[in-house]
Amino acid sequence: MWQVRIAPCGDFDNHAFQSEYFGCEPLGAAMGAEITGVRLPDLDGEGIESLKQALWKHKMVFLRDQHLSHTEHEEFSRRLGPFAVDAYTQGVEGHRDVHPIIKEADEVTRSLFGGSWHTDSPFLPEPPSITTLRQLEGPPYGGDTTWTNTALAFNHLSETYRDMLRPLRVHMSAANNYATQNKLRKGGAISFGDPAKHEQGQKGTYHPLVRTHPATGEEALYICETYSTGIEGMTTHEAKPILDYLVQHATQHAFTCRLRWEPGTVCMWDNAATMHLGPNDYDGFRREMYRTTIAGGVPA
């Protein structure tokens, strides 16, 4: 007899990270925390390191009422580490590493950039480790972002299934997503920044399906509804049920948290241990965001 599916419970640990540089208030049981009592440009080197440790623990952290300029956003991000290659945009004028994500009030589309579960640019040989995002303008409702903790999701698989997954390598490619956006999105797909990026995105790369976090040693699923297209050594028919199941498993509500944006909010997340999505639920309203990405090494 098949066992009825039971929601994960019982062993979550999202207690607040303790820091002398800022306050920390958990957002949910699975992940996420609000950082309080500090403005990002005021953190010294030790404060930045403490913030990164809070990020590794909570997977996503956010701060309200920051109201950063492009210069402040860029300078803060640079202190987290070297900038990553952004696969899609060239940045704003005068700030090449601050990238706009803007949806105008009159833009109506069936396919929104970032609208399905994904981790950022996994089709690159060295995907970004951290993404930061800030809101300048947003809708009165909608436009939230949801994350899921893929390390927690991995720990809630059976030992037998975890052992099966560890040797596997997942193929990450932007080809399917690019084709879908090209078909459904008004004006076509969001173009890559240059032909070399386009070629790399379409070709994709293989990464461990279970990756080990370089800072914590924690294992996490490295999968993606948007960009995972296969498993090395498997046919499509063999790989797809595994990938579909893992996305379904990892995106259960129990593993997630959701952020309601406000102008001035700054958020950052750990791409090695999360997926995220932003629903296309705010037609008729303008949403203006800016992001930076921090370099990461080759997933292992």
Coordinates of C-alpha atoms in Angstrom, one line a residue:
M1 CA 0.0 0.0 0.0
W2 CA 1.3 3.5 -0.9
Q3 CA 2.0 5.8 2.0
V4 CA 0.0 9.1 1.9
R5 CA 2.2 12.0 1.4
I6 CA 3.1 13.8 4.6
A7 CA 4.3 17.4 4.7
P8 CA 7.9 17.8 6.0
C9 CA 8.0 18.9 9.6
G10 CA 9.9 18.7 12.9
D11 CA 13.6 19.4 12.4
F12 CA 13.8 22.9 10.9
D13 CA 16.4 25.2 12.4
N14 CA 16.0 28.9 11.3
H15 CA 16.9 30.4 14.7
A16 CA 18.2 33.9 14.4
F17 CA 21.9 34.4 13.6
Q18 CA 23.6 36.3 16.4
S19 CA 25.7 39.3 15.4
E20 CA 27.1 42.3 17.3
Y21 CA 26.7 44.4 14.1
F22 CA 22.9 44.1 13.4
G23 CA 19.7 42.5 14.5
C24 CA 18.3 39.4 12.9
E25 CA 14.7 38.2 12.8
P26 CA 13.8 35.0 11.1
L27 CA 11.1 35.3 8.4
G28 CA 9.9 31.7 8.4
A29 CA 10.7 28.2 9.8
A30 CA 12.5 27.0 6.7
M31 CA 14.6 30.0 5.7
G32 CA 14.9 33.8 5.4
A33 CA 15.6 36.6 7.9
E34 CA 15.3 40.3 8.2
I35 CA 18.4 42.2 9.1
T36 CA 17.7 45.2 11.3
G37 CA 19.4 48.2 12.9
V38 CA 22.0 48.9 10.2
R39 CA 22.4 50.6 6.8
L40 CA 24.5 48.5 4.4
P41 CA 27.0 51.2 3.5
D42 CA 27.8 51.7 7.2
L43 CA 29.0 48.1 7.8
D44 CA 32.7 47.7 8.2
G45 CA 34.7 44.7 7.0
E46 CA 33.8 42.5 10.0
G47 CA 30.2 43.6 9.7
I48 CA 30.2 42.4 6.1
E49 CA 31.7 39.1 7.0
S50 CA 29.0 38.7 9.7
L51 CA 26.3 39.5 7.2
K52 CA 27.7 36.8 4.9
Q53 CA 27.6 34.3 7.8
A54 CA 23.9 35.3 8.4
L55 CA 23.3 34.7 4.7
W56 CA 24.8 31.2 4.7
K57 CA 22.6 30.3 7.7
H58 CA 19.3 31.8 6.6
K59 CA 19.9 31.4 2.8
M60 CA 18.1 34.7 2.1
V61 CA 18.3 37.9 4.1
F62 CA 16.7 41.3 3.5
L63 CA 16.8 44.9 4.9
R64 CA 14.1 47.6 4.8
D65 CA 14.5 51.3 4.3
Q66 CA 17.9 51.2 2.7
H67 CA 17.2 53.4 -0.4
L68 CA 20.6 52.8 -1.9
S69 CA 21.9 54.8 -4.9
H70 CA 23.5 52.9 -7.8
T71 CA 26.9 53.8 -6.4
E72 CA 26.1 52.6 -2.9
H73 CA 24.6 49.3 -4.3
E74 CA 27.6 48.7 -6.4
E75 CA 30.1 49.5 -3.7
F76 CA 28.3 47.3 -1.1
S77 CA 28.1 44.4 -3.6
R78 CA 31.8 44.7 -4.4
R79 CA 32.6 44.1 -0.7
L80 CA 30.8 40.8 -0.8
G81 CA 33.2 39.5 -3.5
P82 CA 34.2 40.0 -7.2
F83 CA 31.3 40.7 -9.5
A84 CA 30.0 37.8 -11.6
V85 CA 29.4 37.8 -15.3
D86 CA 25.7 38.8 -15.9
A87 CA 24.3 36.6 -18.6
Y88 CA 21.5 38.9 -19.7
T89 CA 22.3 42.7 -19.3
Q90 CA 25.2 45.2 -19.5
G91 CA 24.2 47.2 -16.5
V92 CA 23.0 50.8 -16.2
E93 CA 25.0 53.7 -17.5
G94 CA 28.1 54.4 -15.4
H95 CA 27.5 51.3 -13.3
R96 CA 28.1 48.2 -15.4
D97 CA 27.5 45.8 -12.6
V98 CA 24.2 47.1 -11.5
H99 CA 21.6 45.5 -13.7
P100 CA 18.0 46.8 -14.3
I101 CA 15.0 44.5 -14.1
I102 CA 12.0 46.7 -15.0
K103 CA 8.4 45.9 -16.0
E104 CA 6.4 48.9 -17.2
A105 CA 2.8 49.4 -16.3
D106 CA 1.6 48.9 -19.9
E107 CA 3.7 45.7 -20.4
V108 CA 1.5 42.7 -20.6
T109 CA 3.2 39.3 -21.1
R110 CA 2.6 35.6 -20.6
S111 CA 6.3 34.9 -19.9
L112 CA 8.0 37.0 -17.2
F113 CA 11.7 37.1 -16.6
G114 CA 12.3 35.0 -13.4
G115 CA 8.7 33.8 -13.4
S116 CA 9.4 30.1 -12.8
W117 CA 11.5 28.3 -10.2
H118 CA 15.2 28.9 -10.9
T119 CA 18.7 29.6 -9.5
D120 CA 20.6 32.4 -11.2
S121 CA 22.6 31.6 -14.4
P122 CA 23.3 27.9 -13.6
F123 CA 24.1 27.4 -17.3
L124 CA 27.4 29.2 -16.8
P125 CA 30.6 27.2 -15.9
E126 CA 30.9 29.3 -12.8
P127 CA 27.4 30.5 -11.7
P128 CA 27.1 33.4 -9.3
S129 CA 27.3 32.7 -5.6
I130 CA 25.2 35.6 -4.3
T131 CA 22.5 37.8 -5.9
T132 CA 21.5 41.1 -4.4
L133 CA 18.3 42.9 -5.5
R134 CA 16.8 46.2 -4.5
Q135 CA 13.4 47.8 -5.2
L136 CA 13.1 51.4 -6.4
E137 CA 9.4 51.2 -7.3
G138 CA 6.8 48.5 -7.0
P139 CA 3.1 47.7 -7.2
P140 CA 0.7 48.2 -4.4
Y141 CA 0.2 44.5 -4.3
G142 CA 1.8 41.5 -6.1
G143 CA 5.3 41.4 -7.3
D144 CA 6.5 39.3 -4.3
T145 CA 9.5 36.9 -4.5
T146 CA 9.4 33.4 -3.1
W147 CA 12.5 31.3 -2.3
T148 CA 12.9 27.6 -1.4
N149 CA 15.7 26.0 0.7
T150 CA 17.2 23.3 -1.5
A151 CA 19.5 22.1 1.3
L152 CA 16.6 21.5 3.6
A153 CA 14.7 19.8 0.7
F154 CA 17.7 17.5 0.1
N155 CA 17.8 16.5 3.8
H156 CA 14.1 15.5 3.6
L157 CA 14.7 12.9 0.9
S158 CA 15.3 9.3 1.9
E159 CA 18.9 8.2 2.5
T160 CA 18.6 5.7 -0.5
Y161 CA 17.4 8.5 -2.8
R162 CA 20.1 10.9 -1.6
D163 CA 22.7 8.2 -2.3
M164 CA 21.3 7.7 -5.8
L165 CA 21.4 11.4 -6.6
R166 CA 24.9 12.3 -5.4
P167 CA 26.9 10.9 -8.4
L168 CA 24.6 12.5 -11.0
R169 CA 25.3 15.6 -13.1
V170 CA 22.6 17.8 -14.3
H171 CA 22.6 19.7 -17.6
M172 CA 21.8 23.4 -17.2
S173 CA 20.9 25.3 -20.4
A174 CA 18.9 28.5 -21.2
A175 CA 17.8 27.0 -24.6
N176 CA 14.3 25.9 -23.6
N177 CA 13.6 29.0 -21.5
Y178 CA 14.9 31.3 -24.3
A179 CA 12.6 29.5 -26.9
T180 CA 9.6 29.8 -24.6
Q181 CA 10.1 33.5 -23.9
N182 CA 10.7 34.1 -27.6
K183 CA 7.3 32.6 -28.4
L184 CA 5.3 34.0 -25.5
R185 CA 6.9 37.3 -24.5
K186 CA 6.0 40.5 -26.3
G187 CA 9.1 41.7 -28.2
G188 CA 10.7 38.3 -27.9
A189 CA 13.0 36.8 -25.3
I190 CA 15.3 39.0 -23.2
S191 CA 18.5 38.9 -25.2
F192 CA 21.9 37.9 -23.8
G193 CA 24.4 40.7 -23.3
D194 CA 26.6 39.5 -26.2
P195 CA 26.9 36.7 -28.7
A196 CA 29.4 34.7 -26.6
K197 CA 26.9 34.8 -23.6
H198 CA 24.1 33.7 -25.9
E199 CA 26.2 30.7 -27.2
Q200 CA 27.2 29.7 -23.7
G201 CA 23.6 30.0 -22.5
Q202 CA 22.2 27.8 -25.3
K203 CA 25.0 25.3 -25.0
G204 CA 24.8 25.1 -21.2
T205 CA 27.0 23.1 -18.9
Y206 CA 26.9 20.1 -16.6
H207 CA 27.0 20.6 -12.8
P208 CA 26.6 18.2 -9.8
L209 CA 23.0 17.6 -9.2
V210 CA 23.9 17.6 -5.5
R211 CA 26.4 20.3 -4.7
T212 CA 28.4 21.0 -1.6
H213 CA 28.4 24.5 -0.3
P214 CA 31.9 26.0 -0.5
A215 CA 31.5 28.0 2.8
T216 CA 29.5 25.6 5.0
G217 CA 30.0 22.1 3.5
E218 CA 26.2 21.7 3.4
E219 CA 24.8 19.5 0.6
A220 CA 21.9 20.9 -1.5
L221 CA 20.0 20.0 -4.6
Y222 CA 21.2 22.0 -7.6
I223 CA 18.1 21.8 -9.8
C224 CA 16.0 24.3 -11.7
E225 CA 12.6 24.3 -13.2
T226 CA 13.8 26.9 -15.8
Y227 CA 17.2 25.6 -16.8
S228 CA 17.6 21.9 -15.9
T229 CA 17.3 20.1 -19.2
G230 CA 18.8 16.6 -18.6
I231 CA 21.0 14.3 -16.6
E232 CA 24.4 13.2 -17.9
G233 CA 24.2 9.6 -19.3
M234 CA 20.4 9.5 -19.3
T235 CA 17.8 9.8 -22.0
T236 CA 15.3 12.6 -21.7
H237 CA 12.6 10.1 -20.8
E238 CA 14.8 8.7 -18.0
A239 CA 15.9 12.1 -16.6
K240 CA 12.7 14.1 -16.8
P241 CA 10.8 12.2 -14.1
I242 CA 13.7 12.6 -11.7
L243 CA 14.0 16.3 -12.4
D244 CA 10.2 16.9 -12.3
Y245 CA 10.0 15.1 -8.9
L246 CA 12.8 17.0 -7.4
V247 CA 11.4 20.4 -8.4
Q248 CA 8.0 19.3 -7.0
H249 CA 9.6 18.0 -3.8
A250 CA 11.9 21.1 -3.3
T251 CA 9.2 23.6 -3.8
Q252 CA 6.7 22.4 -1.2
H253 CA 5.5 25.3 0.9
A254 CA 7.2 23.9 4.0
F255 CA 10.6 24.7 2.5
T256 CA 9.8 28.2 1.3
C257 CA 9.6 31.8 2.4
R258 CA 8.0 34.8 0.7
L259 CA 9.1 38.5 0.7
R260 CA 6.7 41.4 0.2
W261 CA 8.8 44.1 -1.4
E262 CA 8.8 47.8 -0.5
P263 CA 10.7 50.7 -2.1
G264 CA 14.1 50.8 -0.4
T265 CA 14.1 47.0 0.4
V266 CA 17.4 45.2 -0.4
C267 CA 17.6 41.5 -0.5
M268 CA 20.4 39.0 -1.0
W269 CA 20.3 35.2 -1.5
D270 CA 22.6 32.2 -1.7
N271 CA 22.4 30.7 -5.2
A272 CA 24.1 27.5 -4.0
A273 CA 21.2 26.5 -1.7
T274 CA 18.1 28.1 -3.0
M275 CA 15.7 28.5 -5.9
H276 CA 13.4 31.5 -6.3
L277 CA 10.6 32.8 -8.5
G278 CA 8.6 36.0 -9.0
P279 CA 5.0 35.6 -10.1
N280 CA 3.7 37.6 -13.0
D281 CA 0.8 39.0 -10.9
Y282 CA 1.0 42.8 -11.2
D283 CA -0.1 43.8 -14.7
G284 CA -0.9 47.5 -14.8
F285 CA 1.7 48.5 -12.3
R286 CA 5.3 49.5 -12.7
R287 CA 8.1 47.5 -11.0
E288 CA 11.7 48.8 -11.0
M289 CA 14.4 46.6 -9.5
Y290 CA 18.2 46.6 -9.7
R291 CA 20.4 43.6 -9.1
T292 CA 24.0 42.6 -8.7
T293 CA 25.6 39.2 -8.8
I294 CA 28.7 38.0 -7.0
A295 CA 31.1 35.5 -8.6
G296 CA 31.1 31.9 -7.5
G297 CA 33.4 29.0 -8.4
V298 CA 32.7 25.8 -10.3
P299 CA 30.1 23.9 -8.3
A300 CA 31.4 20.7 -6.6

